[in-house]
Short mmCIF file of C-alpha atoms in Angstrom, two decimals:
data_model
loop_
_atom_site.label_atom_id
_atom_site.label_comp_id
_atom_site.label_asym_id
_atom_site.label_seq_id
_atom_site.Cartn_x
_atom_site.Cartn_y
_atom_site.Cartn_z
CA UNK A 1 9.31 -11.64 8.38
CA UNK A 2 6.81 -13.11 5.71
CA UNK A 3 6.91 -11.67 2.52
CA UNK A 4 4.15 -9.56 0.86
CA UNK A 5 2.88 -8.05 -2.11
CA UNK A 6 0.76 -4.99 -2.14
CA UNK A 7 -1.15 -4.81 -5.29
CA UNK A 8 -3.84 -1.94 -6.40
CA UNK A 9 -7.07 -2.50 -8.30
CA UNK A 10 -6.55 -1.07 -11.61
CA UNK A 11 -9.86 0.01 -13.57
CA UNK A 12 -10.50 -0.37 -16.97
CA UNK A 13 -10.96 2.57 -19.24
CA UNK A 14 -14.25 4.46 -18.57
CA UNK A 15 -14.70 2.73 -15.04
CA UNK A 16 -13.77 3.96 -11.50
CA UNK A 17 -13.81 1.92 -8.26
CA UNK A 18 -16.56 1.43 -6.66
CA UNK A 19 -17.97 -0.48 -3.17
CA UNK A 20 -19.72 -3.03 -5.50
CA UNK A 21 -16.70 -3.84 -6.91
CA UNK A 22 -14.63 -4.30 -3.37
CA UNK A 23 -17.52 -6.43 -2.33
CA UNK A 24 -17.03 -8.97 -5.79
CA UNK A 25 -13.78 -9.20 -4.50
CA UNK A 26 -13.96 -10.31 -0.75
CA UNK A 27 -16.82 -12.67 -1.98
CA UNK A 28 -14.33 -14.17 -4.66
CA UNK A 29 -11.66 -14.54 -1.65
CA UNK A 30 -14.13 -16.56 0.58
CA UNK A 31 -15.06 -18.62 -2.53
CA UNK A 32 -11.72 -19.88 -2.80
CA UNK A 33 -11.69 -20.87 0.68
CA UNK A 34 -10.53 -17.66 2.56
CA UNK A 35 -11.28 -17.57 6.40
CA UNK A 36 -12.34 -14.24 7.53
CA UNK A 37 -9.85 -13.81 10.85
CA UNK A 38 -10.84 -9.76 11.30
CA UNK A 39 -10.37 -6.11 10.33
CA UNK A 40 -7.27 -4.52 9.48
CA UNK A 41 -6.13 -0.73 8.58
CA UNK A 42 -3.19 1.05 7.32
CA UNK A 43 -2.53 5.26 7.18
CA UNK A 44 -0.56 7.16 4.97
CA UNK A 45 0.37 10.59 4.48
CA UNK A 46 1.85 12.79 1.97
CA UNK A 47 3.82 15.51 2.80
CA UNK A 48 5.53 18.55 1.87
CA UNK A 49 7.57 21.05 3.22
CA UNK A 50 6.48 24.55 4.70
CA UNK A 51 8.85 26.58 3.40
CA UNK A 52 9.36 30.11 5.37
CA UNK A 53 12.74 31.15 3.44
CA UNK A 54 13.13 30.47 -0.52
CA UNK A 55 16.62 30.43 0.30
CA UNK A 56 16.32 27.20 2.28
CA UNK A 57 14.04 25.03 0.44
CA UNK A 58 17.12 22.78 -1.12
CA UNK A 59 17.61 21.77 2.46
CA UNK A 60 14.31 19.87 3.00
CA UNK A 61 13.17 16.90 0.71
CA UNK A 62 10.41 18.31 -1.76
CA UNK A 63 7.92 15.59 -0.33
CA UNK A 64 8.08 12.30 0.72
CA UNK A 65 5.61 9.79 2.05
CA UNK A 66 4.82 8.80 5.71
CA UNK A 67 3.16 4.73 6.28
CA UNK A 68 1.72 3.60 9.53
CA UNK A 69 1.41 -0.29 9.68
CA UNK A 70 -0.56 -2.39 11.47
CA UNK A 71 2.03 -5.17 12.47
CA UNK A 72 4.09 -2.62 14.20
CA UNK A 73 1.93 0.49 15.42
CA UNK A 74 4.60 2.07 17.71
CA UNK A 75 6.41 2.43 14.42
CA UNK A 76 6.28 4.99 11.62
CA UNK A 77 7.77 4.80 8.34
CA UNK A 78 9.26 7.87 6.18
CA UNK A 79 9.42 7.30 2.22
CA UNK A 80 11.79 9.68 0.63
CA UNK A 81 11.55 9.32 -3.19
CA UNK A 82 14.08 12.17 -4.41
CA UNK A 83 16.88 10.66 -1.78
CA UNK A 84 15.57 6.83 -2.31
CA UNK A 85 15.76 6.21 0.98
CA UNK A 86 13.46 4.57 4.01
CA UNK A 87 13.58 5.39 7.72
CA UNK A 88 11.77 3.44 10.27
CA UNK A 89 11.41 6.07 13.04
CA UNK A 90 9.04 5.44 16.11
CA UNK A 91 5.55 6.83 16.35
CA UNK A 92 5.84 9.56 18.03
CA UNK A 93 7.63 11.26 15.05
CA UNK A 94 4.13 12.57 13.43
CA UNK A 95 4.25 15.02 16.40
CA UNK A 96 7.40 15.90 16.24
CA UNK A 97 6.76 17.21 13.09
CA UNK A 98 3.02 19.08 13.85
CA UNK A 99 5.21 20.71 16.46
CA UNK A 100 8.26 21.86 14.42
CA UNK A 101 5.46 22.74 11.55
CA UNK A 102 8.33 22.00 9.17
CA UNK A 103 6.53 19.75 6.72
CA UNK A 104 2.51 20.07 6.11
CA UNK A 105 0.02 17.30 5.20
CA UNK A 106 -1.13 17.20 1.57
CA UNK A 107 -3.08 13.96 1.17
CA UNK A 108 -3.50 11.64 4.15
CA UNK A 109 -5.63 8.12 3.07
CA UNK A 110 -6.57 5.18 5.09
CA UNK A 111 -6.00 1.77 3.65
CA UNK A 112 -8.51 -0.71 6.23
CA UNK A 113 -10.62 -3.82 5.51
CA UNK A 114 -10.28 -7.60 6.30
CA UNK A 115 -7.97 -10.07 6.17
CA UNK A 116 -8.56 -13.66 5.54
CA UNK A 117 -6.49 -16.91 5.76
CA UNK A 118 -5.78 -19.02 3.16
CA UNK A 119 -3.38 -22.34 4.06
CA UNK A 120 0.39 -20.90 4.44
CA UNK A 121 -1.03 -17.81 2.56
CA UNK A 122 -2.97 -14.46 4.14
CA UNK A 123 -5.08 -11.92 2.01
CA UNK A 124 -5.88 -8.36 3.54
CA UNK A 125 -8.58 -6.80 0.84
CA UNK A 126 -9.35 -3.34 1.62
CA UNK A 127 -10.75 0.05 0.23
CA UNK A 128 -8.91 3.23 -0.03
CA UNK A 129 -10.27 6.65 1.37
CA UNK A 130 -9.49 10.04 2.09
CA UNK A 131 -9.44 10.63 5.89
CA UNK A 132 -10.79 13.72 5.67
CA UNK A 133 -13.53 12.64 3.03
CA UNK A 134 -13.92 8.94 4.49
CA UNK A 135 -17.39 8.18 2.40
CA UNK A 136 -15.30 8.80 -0.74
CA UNK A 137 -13.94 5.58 -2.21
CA UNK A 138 -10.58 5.94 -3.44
CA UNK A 139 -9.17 3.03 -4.64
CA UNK A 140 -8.88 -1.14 -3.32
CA UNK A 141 -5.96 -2.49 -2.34
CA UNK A 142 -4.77 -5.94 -1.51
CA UNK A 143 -2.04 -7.88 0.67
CA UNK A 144 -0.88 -11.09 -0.40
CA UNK A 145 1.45 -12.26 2.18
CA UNK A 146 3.23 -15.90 2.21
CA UNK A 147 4.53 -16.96 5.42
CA UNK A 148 7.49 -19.53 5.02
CA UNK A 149 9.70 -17.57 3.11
CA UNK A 150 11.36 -14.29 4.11
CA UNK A 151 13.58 -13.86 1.00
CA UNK A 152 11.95 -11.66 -1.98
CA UNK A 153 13.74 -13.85 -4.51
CA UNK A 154 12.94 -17.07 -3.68
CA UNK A 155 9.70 -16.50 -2.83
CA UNK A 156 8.47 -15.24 -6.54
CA UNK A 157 8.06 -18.24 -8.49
CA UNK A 158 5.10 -19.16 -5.49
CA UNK A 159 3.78 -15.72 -4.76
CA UNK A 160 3.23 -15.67 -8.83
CA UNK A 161 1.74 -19.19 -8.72
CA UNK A 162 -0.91 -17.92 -6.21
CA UNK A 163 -1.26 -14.85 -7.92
CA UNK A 164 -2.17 -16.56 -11.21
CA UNK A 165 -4.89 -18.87 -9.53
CA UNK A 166 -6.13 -15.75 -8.07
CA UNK A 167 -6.45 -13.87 -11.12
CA UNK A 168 -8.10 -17.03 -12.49
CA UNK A 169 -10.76 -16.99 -10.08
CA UNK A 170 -11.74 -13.35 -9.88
CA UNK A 171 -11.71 -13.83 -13.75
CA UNK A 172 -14.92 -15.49 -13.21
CA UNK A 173 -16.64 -12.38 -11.72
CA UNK A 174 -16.08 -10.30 -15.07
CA UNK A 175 -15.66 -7.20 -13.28
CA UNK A 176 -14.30 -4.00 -14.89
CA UNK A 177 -10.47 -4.11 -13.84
CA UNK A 178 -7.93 -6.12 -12.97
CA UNK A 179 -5.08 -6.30 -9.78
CA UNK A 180 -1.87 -4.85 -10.61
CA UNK A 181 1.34 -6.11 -8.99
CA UNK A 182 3.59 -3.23 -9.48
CA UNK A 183 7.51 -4.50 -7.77
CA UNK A 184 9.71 -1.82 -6.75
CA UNK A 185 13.18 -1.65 -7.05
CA UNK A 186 14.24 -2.08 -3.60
CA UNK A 187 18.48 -2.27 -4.37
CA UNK A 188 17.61 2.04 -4.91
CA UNK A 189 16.28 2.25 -1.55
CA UNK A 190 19.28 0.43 -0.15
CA UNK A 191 16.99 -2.50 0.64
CA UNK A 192 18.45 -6.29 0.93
CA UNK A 193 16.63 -9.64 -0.29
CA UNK A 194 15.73 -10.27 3.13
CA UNK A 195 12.10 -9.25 3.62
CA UNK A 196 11.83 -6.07 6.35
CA UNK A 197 8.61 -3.87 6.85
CA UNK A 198 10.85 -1.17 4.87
CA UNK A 199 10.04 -3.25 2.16
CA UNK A 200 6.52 -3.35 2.71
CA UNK A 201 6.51 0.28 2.92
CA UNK A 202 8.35 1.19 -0.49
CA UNK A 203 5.23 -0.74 -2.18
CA UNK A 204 2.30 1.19 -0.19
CA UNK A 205 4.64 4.47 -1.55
CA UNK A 206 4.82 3.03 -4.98
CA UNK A 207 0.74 1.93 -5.15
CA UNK A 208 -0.23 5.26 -3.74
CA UNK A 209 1.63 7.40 -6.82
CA UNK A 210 0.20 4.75 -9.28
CA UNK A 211 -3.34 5.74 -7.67
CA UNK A 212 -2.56 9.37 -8.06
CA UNK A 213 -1.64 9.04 -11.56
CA UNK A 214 -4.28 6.91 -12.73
CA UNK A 215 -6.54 9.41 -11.21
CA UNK A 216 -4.85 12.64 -12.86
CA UNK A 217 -5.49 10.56 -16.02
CA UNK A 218 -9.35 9.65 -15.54
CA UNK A 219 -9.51 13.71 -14.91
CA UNK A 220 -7.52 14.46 -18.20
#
């Protein structure tokens, strides 16, 4: 499958996200010749264990992360951190687990927006939002997926090409932040160098901790 970075806006110090700011970005991708081709959305949940006996709790994982994607929506995938490890389970998993009531959801966000064509390239620019709290912006997120190539290493010298004219051109805009490409070390997670939706999951995990951080930090 094509390979894709998931990158998260990062603000600068003393700003937050903010709608305005999502908005400078989509405008910047149709600027640079992006073609609107329609909506897309992404879940994710954090969850932790409910623990009935103390004595058990080193059984379960202390938390891990659970990504619903919209390229394969009968599918559901499970991020476990501690055990670096990635399951691709099928859908119905999520109530499997309400059922069992073995593991609780903490924080559950929605990643949606639009995606747009660019040549062999696609962009999918989105905000980030509590599902319970869905007027509350969260954070922006964005897709950059290349097509021809399916192997993470040969595909960085272009993904970073288009990533630097892309930088260039939102540079333009002056806005308070910049995209971060954070790249995870798939070999932990007993990933390969060919590109899998596993792989596409470790990076919504690792985006969705950097959010949590950065906003732990804004609060401190």
């Amino acid at each position: 499958m094509p390979i894709k970075w998931v990158l998260h806006w990062q603000p600068n110090a003393g700003h937050t996200v903010n709608s305005q700011i999502l908005a400078e970005v989509s405008q910047c991708v149709e600027s640079i010749n992006g073609v609107k081709e329609g909506k897309w959305k992404a879940t994710l949940s954090f969850y932790r264990p409910v623990i009935k006996e103390q004595g058990n709790a080193s059984e379960f994982p202390r938390d891990f992360l659970g990504i619903s994607l919209p390229e394969q929506p009968n599918k559901y995938y499970l991020v476990l951190r501690g055990q670096r490890l990635v399951v691709e389970a099928d859908s119905t998993i999520q109530t499997i687990m309400e059922k069992l009531q073995s593991y609780k959801t903490r924080v559950a966000l929605n990643f949606e927006g639009f995606q747009y064509q660019l040549g062999d390239f696609q962009l999918r620019v989105g905000k980030v939002t509590s599902i319970v709290h869905s007027e509350n912006l969260r954070g922006i997120v964005m897709e950059m997926e290349y097509k021809p190539i399916s192997t993470w290493e040969k595909s960085q010298k272009i993904m970073a090409e288009f990533f630097d004219i892309w930088l260039e051109a939102l540079s333009k805009r002056r806005l308070p932040g910049h995209f971060v490409h954070m790249e995870p070390n798939f070999g932990e997670f007993g990933l390969s160098g060919q590109y899998t939706m596993q792989h596409t999951a470790v990076q919504y995990a690792t985006i969705m901790l950097q959010m949590i951080a950065t906003a732990q930090s804004v609060r401190n």
